[in-house]
Every structure is written in C-alpha cells, then in structure tokens.
XYZ file of C-alpha atoms in Angstrom:
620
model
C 0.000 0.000 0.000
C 3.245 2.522 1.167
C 4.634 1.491 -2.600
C 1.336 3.005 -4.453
C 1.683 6.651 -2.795
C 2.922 10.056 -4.395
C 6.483 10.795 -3.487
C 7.147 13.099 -1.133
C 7.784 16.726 -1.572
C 11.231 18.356 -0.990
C 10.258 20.321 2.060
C 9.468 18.818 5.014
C 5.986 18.958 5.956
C 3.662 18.102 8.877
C 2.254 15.222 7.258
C 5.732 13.453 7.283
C 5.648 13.965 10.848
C 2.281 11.883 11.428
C 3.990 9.380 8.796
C 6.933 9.102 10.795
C 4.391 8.166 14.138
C 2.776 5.825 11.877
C 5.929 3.950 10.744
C 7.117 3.827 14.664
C 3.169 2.327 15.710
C 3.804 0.255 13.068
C 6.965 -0.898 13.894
C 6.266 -1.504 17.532
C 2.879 -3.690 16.511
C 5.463 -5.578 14.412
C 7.673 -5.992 17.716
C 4.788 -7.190 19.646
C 3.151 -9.880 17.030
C 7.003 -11.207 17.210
C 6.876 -11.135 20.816
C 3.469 -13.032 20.938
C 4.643 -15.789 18.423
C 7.731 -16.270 20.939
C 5.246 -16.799 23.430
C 3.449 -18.856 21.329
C 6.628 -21.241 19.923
C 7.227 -21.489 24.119
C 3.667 -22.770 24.307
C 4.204 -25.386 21.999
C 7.693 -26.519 23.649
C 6.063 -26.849 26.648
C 3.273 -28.740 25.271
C 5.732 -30.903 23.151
C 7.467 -31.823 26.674
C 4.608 -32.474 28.446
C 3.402 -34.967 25.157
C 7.062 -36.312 25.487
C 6.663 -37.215 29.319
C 3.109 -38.463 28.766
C 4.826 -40.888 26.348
C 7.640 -42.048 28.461
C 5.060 -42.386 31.284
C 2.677 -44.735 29.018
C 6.355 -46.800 28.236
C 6.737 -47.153 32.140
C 3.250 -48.300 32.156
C 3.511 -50.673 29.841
C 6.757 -52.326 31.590
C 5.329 -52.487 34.671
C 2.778 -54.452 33.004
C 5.207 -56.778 31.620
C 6.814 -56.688 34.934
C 3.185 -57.587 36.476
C 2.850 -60.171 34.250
C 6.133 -62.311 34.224
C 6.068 -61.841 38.215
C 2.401 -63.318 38.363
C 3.692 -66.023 35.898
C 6.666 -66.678 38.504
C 4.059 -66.716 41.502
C 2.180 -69.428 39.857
C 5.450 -71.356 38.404
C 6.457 -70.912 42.133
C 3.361 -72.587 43.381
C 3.476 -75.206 41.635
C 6.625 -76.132 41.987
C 6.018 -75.802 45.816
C 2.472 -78.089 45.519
C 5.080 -80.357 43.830
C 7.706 -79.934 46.519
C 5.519 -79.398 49.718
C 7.188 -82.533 51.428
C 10.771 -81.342 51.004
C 12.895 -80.008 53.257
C 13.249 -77.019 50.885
C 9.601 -75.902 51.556
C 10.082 -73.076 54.392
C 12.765 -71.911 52.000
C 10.536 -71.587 49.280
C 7.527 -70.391 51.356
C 9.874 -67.484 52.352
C 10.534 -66.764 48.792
C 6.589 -66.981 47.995
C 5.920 -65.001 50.704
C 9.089 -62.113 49.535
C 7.473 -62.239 46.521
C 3.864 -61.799 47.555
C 5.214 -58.942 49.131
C 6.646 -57.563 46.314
C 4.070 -58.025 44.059
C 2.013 -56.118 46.860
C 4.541 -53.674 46.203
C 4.269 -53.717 42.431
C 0.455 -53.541 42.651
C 0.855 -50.980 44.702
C 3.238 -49.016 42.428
C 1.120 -49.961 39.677
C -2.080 -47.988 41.371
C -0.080 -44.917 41.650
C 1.065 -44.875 38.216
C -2.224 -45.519 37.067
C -3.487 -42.155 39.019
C -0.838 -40.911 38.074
C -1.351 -41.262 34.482
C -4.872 -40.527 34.772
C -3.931 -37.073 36.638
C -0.935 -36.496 34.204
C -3.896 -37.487 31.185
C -6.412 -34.743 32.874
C -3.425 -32.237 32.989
C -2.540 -33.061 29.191
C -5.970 -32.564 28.356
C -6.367 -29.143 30.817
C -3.189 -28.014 29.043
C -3.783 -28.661 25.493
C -7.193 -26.969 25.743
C -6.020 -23.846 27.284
C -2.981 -24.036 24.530
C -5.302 -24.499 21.937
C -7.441 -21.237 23.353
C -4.314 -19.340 23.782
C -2.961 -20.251 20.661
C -6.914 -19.359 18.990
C -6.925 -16.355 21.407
C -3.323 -15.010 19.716
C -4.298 -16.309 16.492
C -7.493 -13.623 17.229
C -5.377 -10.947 18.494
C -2.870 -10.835 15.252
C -5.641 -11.087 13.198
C -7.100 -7.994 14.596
C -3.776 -6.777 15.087
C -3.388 -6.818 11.450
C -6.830 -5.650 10.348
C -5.688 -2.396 12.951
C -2.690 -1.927 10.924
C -5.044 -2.043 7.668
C -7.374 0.270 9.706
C -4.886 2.529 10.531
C -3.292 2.402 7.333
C -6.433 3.420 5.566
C -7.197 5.821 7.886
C -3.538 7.541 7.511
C -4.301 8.024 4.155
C -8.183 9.368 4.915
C -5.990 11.801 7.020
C -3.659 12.454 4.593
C -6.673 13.788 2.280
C -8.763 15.681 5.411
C -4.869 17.500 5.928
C -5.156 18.258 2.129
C -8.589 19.623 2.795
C -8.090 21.295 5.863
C -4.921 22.973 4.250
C -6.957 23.953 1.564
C -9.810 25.298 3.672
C -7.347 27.036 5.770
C -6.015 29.106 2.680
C -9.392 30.079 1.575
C -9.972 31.589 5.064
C -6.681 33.100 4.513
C -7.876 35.078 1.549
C -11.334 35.463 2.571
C -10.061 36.932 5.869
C -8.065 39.374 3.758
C -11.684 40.021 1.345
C -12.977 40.760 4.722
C -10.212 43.293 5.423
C -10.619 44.738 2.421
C -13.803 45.027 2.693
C -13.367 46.194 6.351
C -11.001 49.410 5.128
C -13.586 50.037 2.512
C -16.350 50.335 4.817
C -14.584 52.340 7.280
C -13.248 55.049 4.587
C -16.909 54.628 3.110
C -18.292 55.048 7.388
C -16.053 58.159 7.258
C -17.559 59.497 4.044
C -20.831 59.180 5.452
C -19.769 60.835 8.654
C -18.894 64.274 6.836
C -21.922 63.766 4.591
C -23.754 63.825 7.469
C -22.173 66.432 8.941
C -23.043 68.374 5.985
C -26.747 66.972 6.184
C -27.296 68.372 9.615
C -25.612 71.518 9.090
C -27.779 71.956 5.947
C -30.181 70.794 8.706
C -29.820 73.249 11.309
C -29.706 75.975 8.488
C -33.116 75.147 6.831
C -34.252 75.430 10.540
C -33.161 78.696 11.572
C -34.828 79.394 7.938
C -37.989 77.732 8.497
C -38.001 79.750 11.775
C -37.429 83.185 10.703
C -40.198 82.206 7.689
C -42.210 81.371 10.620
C -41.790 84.642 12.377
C -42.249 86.752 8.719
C -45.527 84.621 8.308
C -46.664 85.060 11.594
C -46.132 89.127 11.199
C -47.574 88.962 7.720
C -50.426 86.989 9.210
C -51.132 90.179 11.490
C -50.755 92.634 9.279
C -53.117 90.737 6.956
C -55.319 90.531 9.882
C -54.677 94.521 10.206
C -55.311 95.167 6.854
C -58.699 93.077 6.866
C -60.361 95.177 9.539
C -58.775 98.015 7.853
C -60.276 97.131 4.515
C -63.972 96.197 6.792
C -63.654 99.344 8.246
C -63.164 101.062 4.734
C -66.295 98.614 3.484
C -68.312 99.786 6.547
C -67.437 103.517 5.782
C -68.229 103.021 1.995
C -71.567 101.401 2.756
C -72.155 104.717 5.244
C -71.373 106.613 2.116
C -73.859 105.041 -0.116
C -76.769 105.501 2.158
C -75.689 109.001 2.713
C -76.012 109.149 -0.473
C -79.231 107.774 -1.220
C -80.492 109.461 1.907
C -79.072 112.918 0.234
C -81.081 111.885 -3.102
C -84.109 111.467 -0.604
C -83.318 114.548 0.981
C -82.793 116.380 -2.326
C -86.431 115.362 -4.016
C -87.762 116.038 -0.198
C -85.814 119.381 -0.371
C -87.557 120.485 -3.982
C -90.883 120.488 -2.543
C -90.277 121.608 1.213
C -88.234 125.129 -0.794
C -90.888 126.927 -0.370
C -91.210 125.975 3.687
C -87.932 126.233 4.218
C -87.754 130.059 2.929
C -90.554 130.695 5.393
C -88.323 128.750 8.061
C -85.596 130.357 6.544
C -85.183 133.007 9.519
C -85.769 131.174 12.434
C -82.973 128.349 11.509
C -80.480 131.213 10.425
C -80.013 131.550 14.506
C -79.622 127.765 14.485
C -76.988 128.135 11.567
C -74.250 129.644 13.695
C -73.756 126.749 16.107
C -74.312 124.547 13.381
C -71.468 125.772 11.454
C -69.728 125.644 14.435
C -70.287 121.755 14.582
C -69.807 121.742 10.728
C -66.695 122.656 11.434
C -66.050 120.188 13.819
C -66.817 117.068 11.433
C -64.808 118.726 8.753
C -61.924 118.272 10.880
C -63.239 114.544 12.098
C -63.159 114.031 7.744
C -59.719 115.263 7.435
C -58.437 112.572 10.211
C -60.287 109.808 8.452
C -59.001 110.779 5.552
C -55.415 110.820 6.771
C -56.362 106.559 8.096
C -56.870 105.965 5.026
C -53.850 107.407 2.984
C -51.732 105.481 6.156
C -53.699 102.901 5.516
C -52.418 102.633 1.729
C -49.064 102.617 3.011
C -49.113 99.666 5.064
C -51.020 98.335 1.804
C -47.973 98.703 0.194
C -45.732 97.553 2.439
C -47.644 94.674 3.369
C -47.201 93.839 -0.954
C -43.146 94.618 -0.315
C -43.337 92.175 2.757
C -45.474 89.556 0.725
C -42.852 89.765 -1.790
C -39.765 89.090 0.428
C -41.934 86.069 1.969
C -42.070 84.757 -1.382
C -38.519 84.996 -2.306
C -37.204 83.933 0.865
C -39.794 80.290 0.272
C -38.132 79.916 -3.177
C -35.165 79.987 -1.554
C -36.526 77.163 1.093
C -37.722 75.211 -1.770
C -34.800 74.606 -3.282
C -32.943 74.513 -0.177
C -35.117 71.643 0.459
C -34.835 70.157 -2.797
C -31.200 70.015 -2.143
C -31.582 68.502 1.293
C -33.872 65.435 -0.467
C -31.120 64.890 -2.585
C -29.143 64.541 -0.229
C -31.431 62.320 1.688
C -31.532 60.296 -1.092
C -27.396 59.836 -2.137
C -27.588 58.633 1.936
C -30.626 55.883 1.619
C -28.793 54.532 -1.500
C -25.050 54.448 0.337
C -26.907 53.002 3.145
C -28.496 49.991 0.985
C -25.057 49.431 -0.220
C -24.001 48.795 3.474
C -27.191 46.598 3.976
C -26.045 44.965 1.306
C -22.703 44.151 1.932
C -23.302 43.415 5.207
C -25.509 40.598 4.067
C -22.714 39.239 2.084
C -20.291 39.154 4.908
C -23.033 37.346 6.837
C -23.822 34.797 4.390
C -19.514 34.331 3.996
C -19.421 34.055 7.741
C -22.661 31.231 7.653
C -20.359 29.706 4.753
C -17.395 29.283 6.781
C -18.974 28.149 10.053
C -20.306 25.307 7.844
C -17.374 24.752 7.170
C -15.645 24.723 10.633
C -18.637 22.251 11.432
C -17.758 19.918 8.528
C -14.149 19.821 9.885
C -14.867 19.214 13.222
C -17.588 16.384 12.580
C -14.684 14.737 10.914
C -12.145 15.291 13.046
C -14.469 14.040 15.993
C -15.087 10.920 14.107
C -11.042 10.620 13.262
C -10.313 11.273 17.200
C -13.576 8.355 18.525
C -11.816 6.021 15.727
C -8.044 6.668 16.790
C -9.050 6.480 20.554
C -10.217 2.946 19.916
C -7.587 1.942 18.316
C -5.099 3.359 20.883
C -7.533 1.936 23.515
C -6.603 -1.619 21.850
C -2.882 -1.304 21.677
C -3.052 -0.166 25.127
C -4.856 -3.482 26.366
C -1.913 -5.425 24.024
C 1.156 -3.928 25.485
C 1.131 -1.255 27.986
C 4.367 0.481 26.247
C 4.752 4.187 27.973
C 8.538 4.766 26.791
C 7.126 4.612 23.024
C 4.048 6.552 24.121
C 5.956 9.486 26.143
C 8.232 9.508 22.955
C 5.115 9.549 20.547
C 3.109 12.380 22.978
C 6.621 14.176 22.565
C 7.098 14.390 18.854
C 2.757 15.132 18.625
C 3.592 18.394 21.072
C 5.526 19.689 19.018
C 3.495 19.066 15.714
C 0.822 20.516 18.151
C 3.284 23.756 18.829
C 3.559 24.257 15.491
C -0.131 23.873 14.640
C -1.059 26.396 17.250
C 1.464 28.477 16.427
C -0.770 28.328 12.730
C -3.788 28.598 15.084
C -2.331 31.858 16.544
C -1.672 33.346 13.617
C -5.220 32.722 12.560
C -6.936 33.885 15.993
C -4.920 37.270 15.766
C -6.605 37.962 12.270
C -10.044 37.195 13.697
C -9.175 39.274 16.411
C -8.034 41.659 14.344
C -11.248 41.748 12.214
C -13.769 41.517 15.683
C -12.047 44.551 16.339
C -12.686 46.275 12.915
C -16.098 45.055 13.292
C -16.216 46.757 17.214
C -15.198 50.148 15.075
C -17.796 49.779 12.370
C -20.132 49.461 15.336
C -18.888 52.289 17.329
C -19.088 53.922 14.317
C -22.288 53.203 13.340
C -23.599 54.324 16.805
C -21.915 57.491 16.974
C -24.185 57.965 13.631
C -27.252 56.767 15.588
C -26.076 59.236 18.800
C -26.238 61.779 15.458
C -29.102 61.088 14.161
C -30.830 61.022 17.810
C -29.596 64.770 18.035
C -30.903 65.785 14.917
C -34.243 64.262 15.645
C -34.214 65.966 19.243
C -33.486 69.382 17.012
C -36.972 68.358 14.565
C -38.916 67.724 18.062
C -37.585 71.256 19.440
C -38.300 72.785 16.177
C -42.074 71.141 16.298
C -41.977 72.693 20.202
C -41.280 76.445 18.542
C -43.883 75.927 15.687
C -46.679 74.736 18.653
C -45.398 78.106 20.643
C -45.946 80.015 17.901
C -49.253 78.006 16.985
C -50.155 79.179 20.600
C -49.099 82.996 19.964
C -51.208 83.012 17.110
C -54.238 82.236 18.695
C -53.518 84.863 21.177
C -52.894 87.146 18.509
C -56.504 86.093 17.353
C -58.112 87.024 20.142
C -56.400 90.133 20.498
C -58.236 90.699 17.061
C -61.466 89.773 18.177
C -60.844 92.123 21.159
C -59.773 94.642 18.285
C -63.081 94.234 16.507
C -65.230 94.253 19.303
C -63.769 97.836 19.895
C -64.267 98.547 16.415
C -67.872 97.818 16.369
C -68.490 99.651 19.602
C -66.676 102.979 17.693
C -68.810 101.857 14.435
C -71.910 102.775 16.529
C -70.635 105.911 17.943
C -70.010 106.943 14.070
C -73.759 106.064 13.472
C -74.277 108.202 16.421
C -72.831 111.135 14.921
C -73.737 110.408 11.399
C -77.866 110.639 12.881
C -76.708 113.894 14.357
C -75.202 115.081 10.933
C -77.909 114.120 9.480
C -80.212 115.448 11.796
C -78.265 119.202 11.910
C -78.575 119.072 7.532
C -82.421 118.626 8.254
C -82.422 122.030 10.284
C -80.115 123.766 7.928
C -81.681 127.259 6.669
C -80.386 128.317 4.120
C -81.532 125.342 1.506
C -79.804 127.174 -1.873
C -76.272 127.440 -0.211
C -77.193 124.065 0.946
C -78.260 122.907 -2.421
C -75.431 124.141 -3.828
C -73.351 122.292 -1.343
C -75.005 119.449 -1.475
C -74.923 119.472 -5.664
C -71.083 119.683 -5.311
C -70.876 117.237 -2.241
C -73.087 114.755 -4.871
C -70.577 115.177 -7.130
C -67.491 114.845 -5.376
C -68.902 111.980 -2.826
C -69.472 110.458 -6.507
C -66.004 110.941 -7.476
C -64.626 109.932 -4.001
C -66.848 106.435 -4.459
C -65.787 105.934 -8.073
C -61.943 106.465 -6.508
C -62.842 104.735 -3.303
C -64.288 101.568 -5.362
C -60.781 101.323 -7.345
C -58.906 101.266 -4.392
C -61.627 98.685 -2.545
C -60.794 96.697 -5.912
C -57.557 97.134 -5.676
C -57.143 96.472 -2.085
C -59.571 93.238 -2.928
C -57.027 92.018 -5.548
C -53.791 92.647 -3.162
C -56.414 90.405 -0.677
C -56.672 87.665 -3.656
C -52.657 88.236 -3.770
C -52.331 87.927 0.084
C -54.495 85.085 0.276
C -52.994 83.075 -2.336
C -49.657 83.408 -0.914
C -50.711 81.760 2.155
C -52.193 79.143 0.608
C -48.898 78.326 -1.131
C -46.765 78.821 2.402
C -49.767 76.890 4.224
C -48.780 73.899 1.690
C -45.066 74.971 1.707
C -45.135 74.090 5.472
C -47.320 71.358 4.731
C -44.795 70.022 2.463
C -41.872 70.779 5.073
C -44.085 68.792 7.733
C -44.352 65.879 5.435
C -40.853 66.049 4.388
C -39.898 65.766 8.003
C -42.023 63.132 8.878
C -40.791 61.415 5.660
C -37.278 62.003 7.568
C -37.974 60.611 10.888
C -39.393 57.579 8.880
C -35.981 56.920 7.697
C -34.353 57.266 10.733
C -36.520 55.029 12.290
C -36.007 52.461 9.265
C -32.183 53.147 9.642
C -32.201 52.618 13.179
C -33.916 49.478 12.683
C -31.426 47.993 10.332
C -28.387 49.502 12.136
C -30.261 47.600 15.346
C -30.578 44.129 13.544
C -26.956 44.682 11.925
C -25.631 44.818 15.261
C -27.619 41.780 16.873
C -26.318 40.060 13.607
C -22.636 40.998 14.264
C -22.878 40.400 17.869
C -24.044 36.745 17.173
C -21.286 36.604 14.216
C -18.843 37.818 17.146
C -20.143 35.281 19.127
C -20.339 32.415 16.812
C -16.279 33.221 15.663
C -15.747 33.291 19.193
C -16.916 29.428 19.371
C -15.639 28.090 16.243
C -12.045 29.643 17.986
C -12.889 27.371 21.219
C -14.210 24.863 18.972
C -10.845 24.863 16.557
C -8.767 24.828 19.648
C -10.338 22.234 20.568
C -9.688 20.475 17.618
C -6.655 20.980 17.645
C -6.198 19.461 21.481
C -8.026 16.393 19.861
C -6.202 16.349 16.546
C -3.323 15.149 18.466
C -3.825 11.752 17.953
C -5.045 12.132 13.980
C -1.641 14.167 13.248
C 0.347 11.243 14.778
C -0.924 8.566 11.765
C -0.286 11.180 9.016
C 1.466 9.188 6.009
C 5.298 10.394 4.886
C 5.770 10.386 1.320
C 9.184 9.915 1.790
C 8.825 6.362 2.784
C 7.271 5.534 -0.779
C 10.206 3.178 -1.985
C 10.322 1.130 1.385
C 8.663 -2.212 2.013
C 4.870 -2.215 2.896
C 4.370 -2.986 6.686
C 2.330 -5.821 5.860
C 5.105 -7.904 4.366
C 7.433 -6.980 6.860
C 4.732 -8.682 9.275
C 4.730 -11.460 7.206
C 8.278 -12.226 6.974
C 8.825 -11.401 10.453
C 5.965 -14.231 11.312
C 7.942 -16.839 8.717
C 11.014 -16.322 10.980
C-alpha cells in the first residue's frame, strides 16, 4: 500500500511527521506480534514436553505391566513347583521366597495404582493443558488477526488523514484570503463610514440651516399673518365707511327730491334756523376736521397696503429659496438611503460568507471528531496489548511539538479574527456614533415642532387680540352712526336750503367721485387680498410640504435605526459564533493530536509495505 503513494515533496511537511508516528506504531505492533509468536513457539515446547513425558510415562506403564505379568507367571510357576515340593525339606525356603514375593508383588500392585493415578492425573493435565494451549494459541491467532486488520485500519485511515490534511490545508487558505476580502472590505467600509460621517455632517448643518430658515419664515408669516389681519379690519372698516357713504347718499337723493318740494317751507323757516346756523357751522366745522383725520387713516392705511405687498414679496422669495434649499436637502437624503443599501447589502454578504465558513468549521470538526472516537479505539486496543509508555511518552513528545507548530498556525489565525472583531467593534462604534447623530438631529426636529406649537399658541392669542380689536371697532362703528344721525339730523335744520343745495350738488358730485376712486382702491385692495391670500395658501402647503418632508425624515431614521439595530444583533451573534468556532478549533486541535500522529510520509514511498514486513517477520 506505502509502494502506491505520491512521493514526497522536498520540504518537510507536517504530514511526514504523522507518517513518521505511523511507521514507529507500526513498527512496535510488528515488535509485539514477534513477541506473541515467541510466546506462542514457548507454548508449543512446553506442550511438546509435556506430550514427550506423557509418552515415556505410558512406556513405564507398559513395563510395569510386563513386569506384572512375568512376576504373576513366577508366583504361579512358584506354586506349583512348591504343591510339587511341599514334602521337602526345601519348603520353608521356598515359602519365604513366595511369601518375599507376595510382598513384592504387593509392592508392584501398589506401584502400579499410583502410576495408574498418576497417568490418569498427568492425562487430565494433558488434556487441561492442550485446551487452554489451543485457546491461547486461537486467542493469539485472534489478536494478530485484529492486530493486522488495525494496521489495515490505521493504514487506511492515515491516508483518509492524509486527504482531510489536504482539505483542511486547503480550507485554511481560503480563510486566509477570505479573511483578507474581509479586510478589504473592512477598510472600505470604514473610509466609506467616514464618508458618510462628513456627509452627514453636511446633512445636519444643511439641517440646522433650513431650521433657523424655516423659523425666521415662521416669524415673517406670523407678522404677515397680522398685518393681513390689520389690513382686513382696515379694509372692513373702509367697506363699513363706503356702505355709510352710499346711504348718505341715497339718503341725500331722498333729501334732495324732499328738499324740492319743502323750498318753499324752508324760505318761510328760513329766519328762524339762520339763529340755528351759527352753532351749526360751528359743529360743521367740527366734522370737517373729524373728515380730514379719516381721511389721513386711510392714505396710512395705503401705506401699510404697500408695504404689506413689499413684505409679501420678500416672503415669497425667501420660500423659493426654502424650496430649493429643500430640494437640495432630499437629494441629499436620497445619495444617503442609496449608500446606506449598499451597506445593507454588503453586510448581508459578509453574513452569508461568515454562515459559509462556520459550515465549514462544522464539517471539519464532525470529521475530526469521528477521526479522534476512531483513533481512541484503536489506541484503547494497543493499550490493552502492550502497555508500552517509553514509546508513548516519545510519541506524545514528537505530537507536542506538531501541536506547537499547529497552534502556532492557530495563533496566527486567531490574531486575524481578532483583528477583524475589532474592525467590526469600530464599524459598530461607528455606526452608533451615527445613531447618537441622528438622535440629536431628531431631538433638534422635536424642538423645532416645540417652537412651531409656541408660535401656533401665539397666534391664537394674537386672534383674540383681534377679536378684542373688533369688538372695539364695532363699539366705535356705533358711535359713528351716532354722529352720522346727528349730521344728518343738523342738515335737516339747515336754513339756508340754496347754499345748501349748492353744497349738497357739489358734495353729490365729489362723494361720486370719491366712491368711483374709493371703489378702485376697494378693488384694488380686494385684488392685493386675492394676492395675500394666495400666498398663504402656497406657504400653508409649503409648510405642509416641510411637515411631510420631516415626517418622511424621521421615517428613515426610524427604518435606519432598525437595520443599524438588527446589523448589530447580527454581528454580535457573528462575534459570538467566531468566538466558538475559535474554542471549537482549539479544541480540535487538542483532539487532533492523535489524527496528526498517523499522518502518512511520502518519503517512505520506496520502502517495504508494513504488511510484508509482518509477514516475513511471522515466517522467521
């Protein structure tokens, strides 16, 4: 089987080593299947003695039955000779001699009775002793057989080991360059991590900025919203006035076609309401100068008209420049989402190549588990053979330092996992410094939602303030009735109808022209109203827009804190599981001891297969 192998490669390599152990196991089964068949060649002396004894004892036997028989022959050839010879003087001589010889064949019989036990005993011990030869020599028959069958076990399984060392060295240079991938991919997502860090820097500057914009848009809509308010009851008040005007108007047409037929009472009153005419004029006077301060409302009221359209103007500008500010920010929000998916993404990959190479690790340690169970038995077996601690100590010796040199390998490969559970550790830091980030910015949004609720609240107050405001204005509406009734009363008990005719013709005329001019502006002011109104739709769903954008936002840092939440959990359990797989390899490794120790040498591929060398040392 040794002769069929590769050759061995020039450098030495830790597969020789095990090959080495192998050819020393081997060796010393050889020495101890020699060492039995010693014992068993002894066995068969001994039994070949003890055959060779039971032989001489069965030749004793038989000539002590000769012996038995030719002295019973005498005894009877003695008898009769002393039947024949009873009368002679001989006869006590020869009853002596019967009587020595009676003895003696006592004797013989005696001796003949202890042989025979003798025998039988020796027979029983014959048989006890060839049966437990013939067990021992079946029971060491056994034991080389599965002596040999070991050495064809271990054999096989040398080469089996030979291939898993292949594999494993194979495996353990695909880790090698998938452990660099992963530090690639490690620098990569740190430079890309940094990236993101000033991008989001920039984000929440651009942030804060649209803030302190959205703010001060606040505050100018909130001030545009009370001057609107202003101008409204400005404009009612105007309305109110103009409607005052019209009936005055119609109540001076009245007052005219009333006036045409009460001329000719009038010039007989004419004298008595010339007295009245005095204070009259005197109050005249006084509502001329009440006219000239309305008037003077209303010219300031066309100036804060027009500055209310030069506000309304800057509000517009200032939520173009919002929009696009915004627009910008979404872009950015979306460059962010899509480098974000690319981390998802890759971090998905580096999870399924860690699930890949635990697999692996698994598959490895199933076998070597199996390899270890299999070697203990056999070890286990050898051990019950020959207890041989010299060749053990040396074999535990040369497998320390294979194991040295393994964990130096193992070392090596621990301080690159370390190494990349510590890059991981910085991605995480990393990634919750951005979460610690994006918690501030969301804490800024929920401030900025407190300001728009206090200003919400100022509003309202502002509101009633208004109501309060109109209130007041309807309480100085009905003083302005009050004096209108007494204007129009005083006309009714003017004398002097021509001058008032007269008056009243060119009041007509110019109250017309003041309407027609009054009406323009009411239009006008109307349209600015139109303006005003639809520019506050567009902010109202400007800051509708703004609100949805920022829920939009704290959508997707919820959804980001989510994934950066499972992300972790899954590198914490990847941490984990790498941190088994290292207890599990070392263990290996601890148990590998035994595996490394049958590794085959290539070198030995032109020396003689241990199996003949077993043979030949059995034909000797």
């Amino acid at each position: 089987m040794i002769r069929n192998r590769s050759k061995s490669p020039r450098r030495p390599s830790p597969s020789s080593r095990g090959a080495n152990c192998d050819v020393d196991l081997l060796k010393s089964t050889a020495r101890d299947r020699e060492e039995l068949k010693c014992m068993l060649e002894k066995y068969e002396r001994h039994l070949a003695e003890i055959q060779g004894n039971v032989k001489v004892l069965t030749s004793e036997r038989d000539k002590t039955f000769l012996l038995y028989e030719q002295a019973q022959e005498e005894i009877a050839r003695l008898r009769r000779e002393m039947m024949k010879t009873c009368k002679s003087p001989k006869s006590t001589t020869a009853h002596a001699i019967l009587r020595r010889v009676e003895t003696e064949r006592d004797v013989a019989f005696t001796d003949l009775r202890r042989m025979t036990t003798e025998r039988d005993s020796l027979r029983e011990r014959l048989k006890i002793a060839q049966e437990t030869a013939f067990n021992e020599k079946a029971h060491l028959e056994q034991r080389i057989e599965e002596l040999e069958c070991t050495v064809h076990n271990l054999d096989d399984e040398r080469m089996e080991q030979m291939s898993n060392m292949t594999l494993m060295k194979e495996t353990i240079t695909t880790v090698e360059k998938e452990m660099k991938s992963l530090a690639r991919k490690a620098m990569d997502t740190e430079s890309e991590l940094g990236r993101q860090k000033a991008e989001n820097n920039s984000l929440r500057l651009l942030y804060e900025n649209t803030e302190k914009d959205l703010s001060d848009t606040q505050r100018h809509l909130a001030k545009k919203k009370y001057e609107l308010q202003l101008t409204q009851e400005k404009i009612m008040c105007l309305d109110e006035k103009i409607d005052n005007f019209t009936r005055q108007s119609i109540a001076q047409r009245e007052e005219i076609s009333i006036l045409g037929a009460t001329l000719n009472d009038l010039a007989k009153e004419k004298e008595c309401l010339q007295a009245c005419l005095d204070k009259k004029s005197e109050n005249i006077a006084s509502l001329g100068e009440s006219l000239a301060m309305k008037e003077k409302t209303i010219s300031g009221m066309k100036n804060i008209i027009a500055e209310m359209e030069q506000a309304s103007r800057q509000s517009t500008e200032a939520l173009i420049m919002c929009e696009q500010d915004i627009s910008r920010m979404r872009r950015q929000l979306d460059e962010t989402n899509d480098e974000l998916a690319q981390i998802a993404r890759e971090r998905d990959i580096l999870a399924h190549e860690n699930d890949a190479l635990q697999e692996q690790f698994n598959k490895a340690k199933q076998e070597n588990q199996a390899l270890s169970k299999k070697l203990n038995d056999t070890h286990n077996e050898l051990n019950d053979i020959k207890q041989k601690v010299q060749d053990t100590n040396l074999e535990v010796n040369k497998l320390k330092n294979i194991l040295k040199s393994e964990e130096s390998e193992n070392r090596q490969i621990m301080e690159q996992l370390r190494k990349a559970n510590e890059d991981a550790e910085n991605w995480e830091n990393k990634a919750r410094q951005a979460e610690a980030e994006n918690n501030n910015l969301k804490l800024e949004l929920i401030t900025a939602e407190a300001e728009v609720n206090r200003l919400k609240e100022k509003v309202d107050a502002l509101n009633r303030e208004l109501e309060q405001m109109e209130n007041e204005l309807d309480s100085a509406r009905s003083e302005i009735e009050l004096l209108r009734s007494q204007m129009t009363n005083e006309r009714i008990s003017m004398q002097n109808l021509e001058a008032l005719l007269v008056a009243n013709r060119d009041k007509e005329y110019q109250s017309q022209i003041a309407l027609q001019e009054k009406e323009s502006e009411i239009q006008l002011l109307k349209e600015h109203l139109c303006l005003a109104e639809n520019k506050m739709a567009i902010q109202s769903r400007d800051v509708a827009q703004f609100r949805n954008v920022v829920t939009q936002l704290e959508a997707d840092l919820d959804i980001t804190k989510r994934q950066l939440g499972t992300e972790r959990f899954e590198r914490e359990r990847a941490v984990q599981e790498l941190r088994r797989q290292n207890y599990s390899s070392n263990v290996y490794h601890l148990s590998s001891v035994k595996p490394n120790s049958k590794c085959h040498s290539p070198d030995r591929a032109h020396h003689r297969s241990p199996d003949r060398g077993l043979d030949r040392s059995l034909e000797e």
